[in-house]
Amino acid sequence: MQNIDLLFLLLGAILVLAMHAGFAFLELGTVRHKNQVNALSKILTDFSISAIAYFFIGYYISYGQHFFHSSQELSAEHGYNLMRCFFLLTFAAAIPAIVSGGIAERAKMRSQAIATLFIVALVYPFFEGMAWNGNLGLQDWLAKTFGASFHDFAGSVVVHAMGGWIALSAVILLGARHGRYKKDGRVSAHPPSSIPFLALGSWILIVGWFGFNVMSAQRLDAISGLVAMNSLMAMVGGTIAANFFGKEDPGFLHNGPLAGLVAICAGSDIVHPVGALIIGAIAGFLFVKLFTYTQNKLKVDDVLGVWPLHGVCGAFGGIAVGLFGQKALGGLGGVSMMSQCIGTLLAIVIALVGGCLVYGILKITIGIRLSQEDEYRGADLSIHRITANSEDAMF
């Protein structure tokens, strides 16, 4: 392993690590002022727990390698396996960061920390190993049966769909925020506390995403300009579509590029840039329409809309590879629609079952949401005993 490849992985890991600041500020800007401190605190806490869970358990489940060796053995090949773990660990930690946005403003922080431990140690690695390491023979069976294995280059399904569907189970088990839905059918508006912070979070995520996608090659000689341009085209497609269908609402506008980037992860290495633009635009449209539908019609109180953004757009991105990856539509080929559908559906099932088990057990045992009084006061005062801004700073 060349040192330059290690540097390539390190830069990718740093960029994806920086995305967690994006998750934090996106949530901070979306929630009400009384929950801003909690939004920042959850993301950092969950990342730290994710690192421990993945280093000691998750990476072994996914790739069959552990780090209970001497430092001399671990430093072989310049510590490549450690660096690869660091890079993939930042992906794994995105799962609880995604969930955090859905359950914001009423979840117990300690319960979420325990959920993070089990999700990153067991649930996520189970499917990650099947998709990216060939565990349990899934990929071999798909290739033999349908002519191609399940293709997910950078995690539309493995990371985003898994996170979004786990979040859906958590949101449903948690229940809506008190006062969100009135008895007469009206929906109480909880507008974002800070559009500038929301926009900052979006931009941090956008920039870091080019490490998420491009550096999923994991070797410098495998880097592809196609991945970079496809990521860019999907991002702008999602932005334009969300801005148009969201009627220039800044919340939709700044989540639109994220929807496009979520959807293009899977096929960013094989679809044509025009196909990427279309995928991104469809994802932006899906996010706007489904966010509105889930909040107003289904009355599912998914605060940041992580199920439509990550769960649905991620699943769409995985399936879209089976179409836009075909040579007839300008792709590089080597994909099967059946394999994409089966792989995506399996991820959804594992996410829902895993999410329901983890959050269901926690709900029965120690509880997963704040009391009505604590929720009314806000998580900042109830949990952290401090507000985002002192009273002196407000005058």
PDB file of N, CA and C in Angstrom, residues 78-127:
ATOM      1  N   HIS A  78       1.882   0.594   6.767  1.00  0.00           N
ATOM      2  CA  HIS A  78       1.670   1.977   7.231  1.00  0.00           C
ATOM      3  C   HIS A  78       0.322   2.162   7.926  1.00  0.00           C
ATOM      4  N   GLY A  79      -0.207   1.073   8.497  1.00  0.00           N
ATOM      5  CA  GLY A  79      -1.478   1.175   9.218  1.00  0.00           C
ATOM      6  C   GLY A  79      -2.665   1.351   8.299  1.00  0.00           C
ATOM      7  N   TYR A  80      -2.598   0.751   7.115  1.00  0.00           N
ATOM      8  CA  TYR A  80      -3.668   0.921   6.132  1.00  0.00           C
ATOM      9  C   TYR A  80      -5.018   0.469   6.675  1.00  0.00           C
ATOM     10  N   ASN A  81      -5.045  -0.675   7.379  1.00  0.00           N
ATOM     11  CA  ASN A  81      -6.324  -1.188   7.869  1.00  0.00           C
ATOM     12  C   ASN A  81      -6.939  -0.236   8.894  1.00  0.00           C
ATOM     13  N   LEU A  82      -6.099   0.394   9.701  1.00  0.00           N
ATOM     14  CA  LEU A  82      -6.584   1.382  10.657  1.00  0.00           C
ATOM     15  C   LEU A  82      -7.169   2.597   9.937  1.00  0.00           C
ATOM     16  N   MET A  83      -6.480   3.038   8.888  1.00  0.00           N
ATOM     17  CA  MET A  83      -6.958   4.197   8.145  1.00  0.00           C
ATOM     18  C   MET A  83      -8.277   3.882   7.441  1.00  0.00           C
ATOM     19  N   ARG A  84      -8.376   2.672   6.910  1.00  0.00           N
ATOM     20  CA  ARG A  84      -9.621   2.269   6.243  1.00  0.00           C
ATOM     21  C   ARG A  84     -10.762   2.226   7.256  1.00  0.00           C
ATOM     22  N   CYS A  85     -10.475   1.758   8.464  1.00  0.00           N
ATOM     23  CA  CYS A  85     -11.484   1.735   9.513  1.00  0.00           C
ATOM     24  C   CYS A  85     -11.923   3.162   9.857  1.00  0.00           C
ATOM     25  N   PHE A  86     -10.962   4.078   9.940  1.00  0.00           N
ATOM     26  CA  PHE A  86     -11.282   5.476  10.234  1.00  0.00           C
ATOM     27  C   PHE A  86     -12.217   6.041   9.169  1.00  0.00           C
ATOM     28  N   PHE A  87     -11.897   5.773   7.908  1.00  0.00           N
ATOM     29  CA  PHE A  87     -12.719   6.283   6.808  1.00  0.00           C
ATOM     30  C   PHE A  87     -14.136   5.708   6.869  1.00  0.00           C
ATOM     31  N   LEU A  88     -14.249   4.403   7.017  1.00  0.00           N
ATOM     32  CA  LEU A  88     -15.566   3.763   7.042  1.00  0.00           C
ATOM     33  C   LEU A  88     -16.328   4.059   8.330  1.00  0.00           C
ATOM     34  N   LEU A  89     -15.593   4.345   9.391  1.00  0.00           N
ATOM     35  CA  LEU A  89     -16.212   4.714  10.655  1.00  0.00           C
ATOM     36  C   LEU A  89     -17.002   6.014  10.514  1.00  0.00           C
ATOM     37  N   THR A  90     -16.475   6.952   9.740  1.00  0.00           N
ATOM     38  CA  THR A  90     -17.185   8.218   9.548  1.00  0.00           C
ATOM     39  C   THR A  90     -18.499   8.001   8.795  1.00  0.00           C
ATOM     40  N   PHE A  91     -18.544   6.989   7.947  1.00  0.00           N
ATOM     41  CA  PHE A  91     -19.787   6.625   7.268  1.00  0.00           C
ATOM     42  C   PHE A  91     -20.779   6.040   8.277  1.00  0.00           C
ATOM     43  N   ALA A  92     -20.301   5.106   9.089  1.00  0.00           N
ATOM     44  CA  ALA A  92     -21.163   4.445  10.070  1.00  0.00           C
ATOM     45  C   ALA A  92     -21.777   5.460  11.028  1.00  0.00           C
ATOM     46  N   ALA A  93     -20.988   6.451  11.425  1.00  0.00           N
ATOM     47  CA  ALA A  93     -21.469   7.455  12.374  1.00  0.00           C
ATOM     48  C   ALA A  93     -22.536   8.357  11.775  1.00  0.00           C
ATOM     49  N   ALA A  94     -22.674   8.327  10.451  1.00  0.00           N
ATOM     50  CA  ALA A  94     -23.729   9.118   9.820  1.00  0.00           C
ATOM     51  C   ALA A  94     -25.112   8.568  10.150  1.00  0.00           C
ATOM     52  N   ILE A  95     -25.207   7.282  10.487  1.00  0.00           N
ATOM     53  CA  ILE A  95     -26.512   6.684  10.793  1.00  0.00           C
ATOM     54  C   ILE A  95     -27.176   7.376  11.982  1.00  0.00           C
ATOM     55  N   PRO A  96     -26.528   7.434  13.155  1.00  0.00           N
ATOM     56  CA  PRO A  96     -27.180   8.143  14.274  1.00  0.00           C
ATOM     57  C   PRO A  96     -27.324   9.641  14.026  1.00  0.00           C
ATOM     58  N   ALA A  97     -26.446  10.228  13.218  1.00  0.00           N
ATOM     59  CA  ALA A  97     -26.586  11.651  12.889  1.00  0.00           C
ATOM     60  C   ALA A  97     -27.857  11.882  12.078  1.00  0.00           C
ATOM     61  N   ILE A  98     -28.173  10.950  11.199  1.00  0.00           N
ATOM     62  CA  ILE A  98     -29.419  11.016  10.430  1.00  0.00           C
ATOM     63  C   ILE A  98     -30.615  10.850  11.357  1.00  0.00           C
ATOM     64  N   VAL A  99     -30.566   9.830  12.205  1.00  0.00           N
ATOM     65  CA  VAL A  99     -31.663   9.557  13.133  1.00  0.00           C
ATOM     66  C   VAL A  99     -31.915  10.763  14.037  1.00  0.00           C
ATOM     67  N   SER A 100     -30.853  11.404  14.471  1.00  0.00           N
ATOM     68  CA  SER A 100     -30.949  12.532  15.391  1.00  0.00           C
ATOM     69  C   SER A 100     -31.889  13.619  14.885  1.00  0.00           C
ATOM     70  N   GLY A 101     -31.834  13.899  13.580  1.00  0.00           N
ATOM     71  CA  GLY A 101     -32.690  14.934  13.018  1.00  0.00           C
ATOM     72  C   GLY A 101     -34.165  14.586  13.064  1.00  0.00           C
ATOM     73  N   GLY A 102     -34.485  13.303  12.956  1.00  0.00           N
ATOM     74  CA  GLY A 102     -35.887  12.886  12.974  1.00  0.00           C
ATOM     75  C   GLY A 102     -36.508  12.935  14.349  1.00  0.00           C
ATOM     76  N   ILE A 103     -35.715  12.620  15.377  1.00  0.00           N
ATOM     77  CA  ILE A 103     -36.247  12.504  16.736  1.00  0.00           C
ATOM     78  C   ILE A 103     -35.969  13.742  17.572  1.00  0.00           C
ATOM     79  N   ALA A 104     -35.567  14.821  16.936  1.00  0.00           N
ATOM     80  CA  ALA A 104     -35.173  16.038  17.638  1.00  0.00           C
ATOM     81  C   ALA A 104     -36.293  16.602  18.507  1.00  0.00           C
ATOM     82  N   GLU A 105     -35.898  17.299  19.546  1.00  0.00           N
ATOM     83  CA  GLU A 105     -36.758  18.111  20.424  1.00  0.00           C
ATOM     84  C   GLU A 105     -37.541  17.337  21.465  1.00  0.00           C
ATOM     85  N   ARG A 106     -37.513  16.007  21.442  1.00  0.00           N
ATOM     86  CA  ARG A 106     -38.261  15.294  22.488  1.00  0.00           C
ATOM     87  C   ARG A 106     -37.634  13.971  22.892  1.00  0.00           C
ATOM     88  N   ALA A 107     -36.456  13.646  22.389  1.00  0.00           N
ATOM     89  CA  ALA A 107     -35.830  12.358  22.709  1.00  0.00           C
ATOM     90  C   ALA A 107     -34.868  12.485  23.888  1.00  0.00           C
ATOM     91  N   LYS A 108     -34.846  11.455  24.718  1.00  0.00           N
ATOM     92  CA  LYS A 108     -33.868  11.392  25.795  1.00  0.00           C
ATOM     93  C   LYS A 108     -32.475  11.183  25.207  1.00  0.00           C
ATOM     94  N   MET A 109     -31.527  11.963  25.660  1.00  0.00           N
ATOM     95  CA  MET A 109     -30.186  11.900  25.088  1.00  0.00           C
ATOM     96  C   MET A 109     -29.483  10.587  25.444  1.00  0.00           C
ATOM     97  N   ARG A 110     -29.667  10.122  26.672  1.00  0.00           N
ATOM     98  CA  ARG A 110     -28.998   8.886  27.090  1.00  0.00           C
ATOM     99  C   ARG A 110     -29.578   7.669  26.372  1.00  0.00           C
ATOM    100  N   SER A 111     -30.856   7.673  26.154  1.00  0.00           N
ATOM    101  CA  SER A 111     -31.475   6.564  25.420  1.00  0.00           C
ATOM    102  C   SER A 111     -30.977   6.538  23.986  1.00  0.00           C
ATOM    103  N   GLN A 112     -30.852   7.721  23.388  1.00  0.00           N
ATOM    104  CA  GLN A 112     -30.333   7.801  22.029  1.00  0.00           C
ATOM    105  C   GLN A 112     -28.881   7.338  21.970  1.00  0.00           C
ATOM    106  N   ALA A 113     -28.109   7.636  22.998  1.00  0.00           N
ATOM    107  CA  ALA A 113     -26.717   7.195  23.035  1.00  0.00           C
ATOM    108  C   ALA A 113     -26.626   5.669  23.065  1.00  0.00           C
ATOM    109  N   ILE A 114     -27.494   5.041  23.844  1.00  0.00           N
ATOM    110  CA  ILE A 114     -27.512   3.571  23.904  1.00  0.00           C
ATOM    111  C   ILE A 114     -27.958   2.996  22.564  1.00  0.00           C
ATOM    112  N   ALA A 115     -28.972   3.629  21.948  1.00  0.00           N
ATOM    113  CA  ALA A 115     -29.434   3.180  20.635  1.00  0.00           C
ATOM    114  C   ALA A 115     -28.313   3.287  19.607  1.00  0.00           C
ATOM    115  N   THR A 116     -27.561   4.357  19.666  1.00  0.00           N
ATOM    116  CA  THR A 116     -26.428   4.549  18.759  1.00  0.00           C
ATOM    117  C   THR A 116     -25.425   3.411  18.886  1.00  0.00           C
ATOM    118  N   LEU A 117     -25.141   3.027  20.108  1.00  0.00           N
ATOM    119  CA  LEU A 117     -24.182   1.949  20.359  1.00  0.00           C
ATOM    120  C   LEU A 117     -24.600   0.660  19.650  1.00  0.00           C
ATOM    121  N   PHE A 118     -25.841   0.268  19.790  1.00  0.00           N
ATOM    122  CA  PHE A 118     -26.306  -0.995  19.202  1.00  0.00           C
ATOM    123  C   PHE A 118     -26.488  -0.896  17.682  1.00  0.00           C
ATOM    124  N   ILE A 119     -26.935   0.244  17.208  1.00  0.00           N
ATOM    125  CA  ILE A 119     -27.139   0.403  15.765  1.00  0.00           C
ATOM    126  C   ILE A 119     -25.808   0.362  15.015  1.00  0.00           C
ATOM    127  N   VAL A 120     -24.819   1.084  15.519  1.00  0.00           N
ATOM    128  CA  VAL A 120     -23.530   1.157  14.830  1.00  0.00           C
ATOM    129  C   VAL A 120     -22.699  -0.103  15.047  1.00  0.00           C
ATOM    130  N   ALA A 121     -22.883  -0.759  16.168  1.00  0.00           N
ATOM    131  CA  ALA A 121     -22.122  -1.980  16.446  1.00  0.00           C
ATOM    132  C   ALA A 121     -22.707  -3.202  15.745  1.00  0.00           C
ATOM    133  N   LEU A 122     -24.048  -3.244  15.588  1.00  0.00           N
ATOM    134  CA  LEU A 122     -24.676  -4.479  15.116  1.00  0.00           C
ATOM    135  C   LEU A 122     -25.563  -4.322  13.882  1.00  0.00           C
ATOM    136  N   VAL A 123     -26.497  -3.391  13.911  1.00  0.00           N
ATOM    137  CA  VAL A 123     -27.493  -3.302  12.834  1.00  0.00           C
ATOM    138  C   VAL A 123     -26.865  -2.846  11.523  1.00  0.00           C
ATOM    139  N   TYR A 124     -26.213  -1.708  11.545  1.00  0.00           N
ATOM    140  CA  TYR A 124     -25.599  -1.175  10.320  1.00  0.00           C
ATOM    141  C   TYR A 124     -24.527  -2.099   9.749  1.00  0.00           C
ATOM    142  N   PRO A 125     -23.590  -2.596  10.556  1.00  0.00           N
ATOM    143  CA  PRO A 125     -22.537  -3.464   9.990  1.00  0.00           C
ATOM    144  C   PRO A 125     -23.071  -4.759   9.372  1.00  0.00           C
ATOM    145  N   PHE A 126     -24.205  -5.235   9.862  1.00  0.00           N
ATOM    146  CA  PHE A 126     -24.778  -6.470   9.319  1.00  0.00           C
ATOM    147  C   PHE A 126     -25.060  -6.325   7.825  1.00  0.00           C
ATOM    148  N   PHE A 127     -25.701  -5.212   7.448  1.00  0.00           N
ATOM    149  CA  PHE A 127     -25.975  -5.010   6.020  1.00  0.00           C
ATOM    150  C   PHE A 127     -24.753  -4.468   5.285  1.00  0.00           C
TER     151      PHE A 127
END
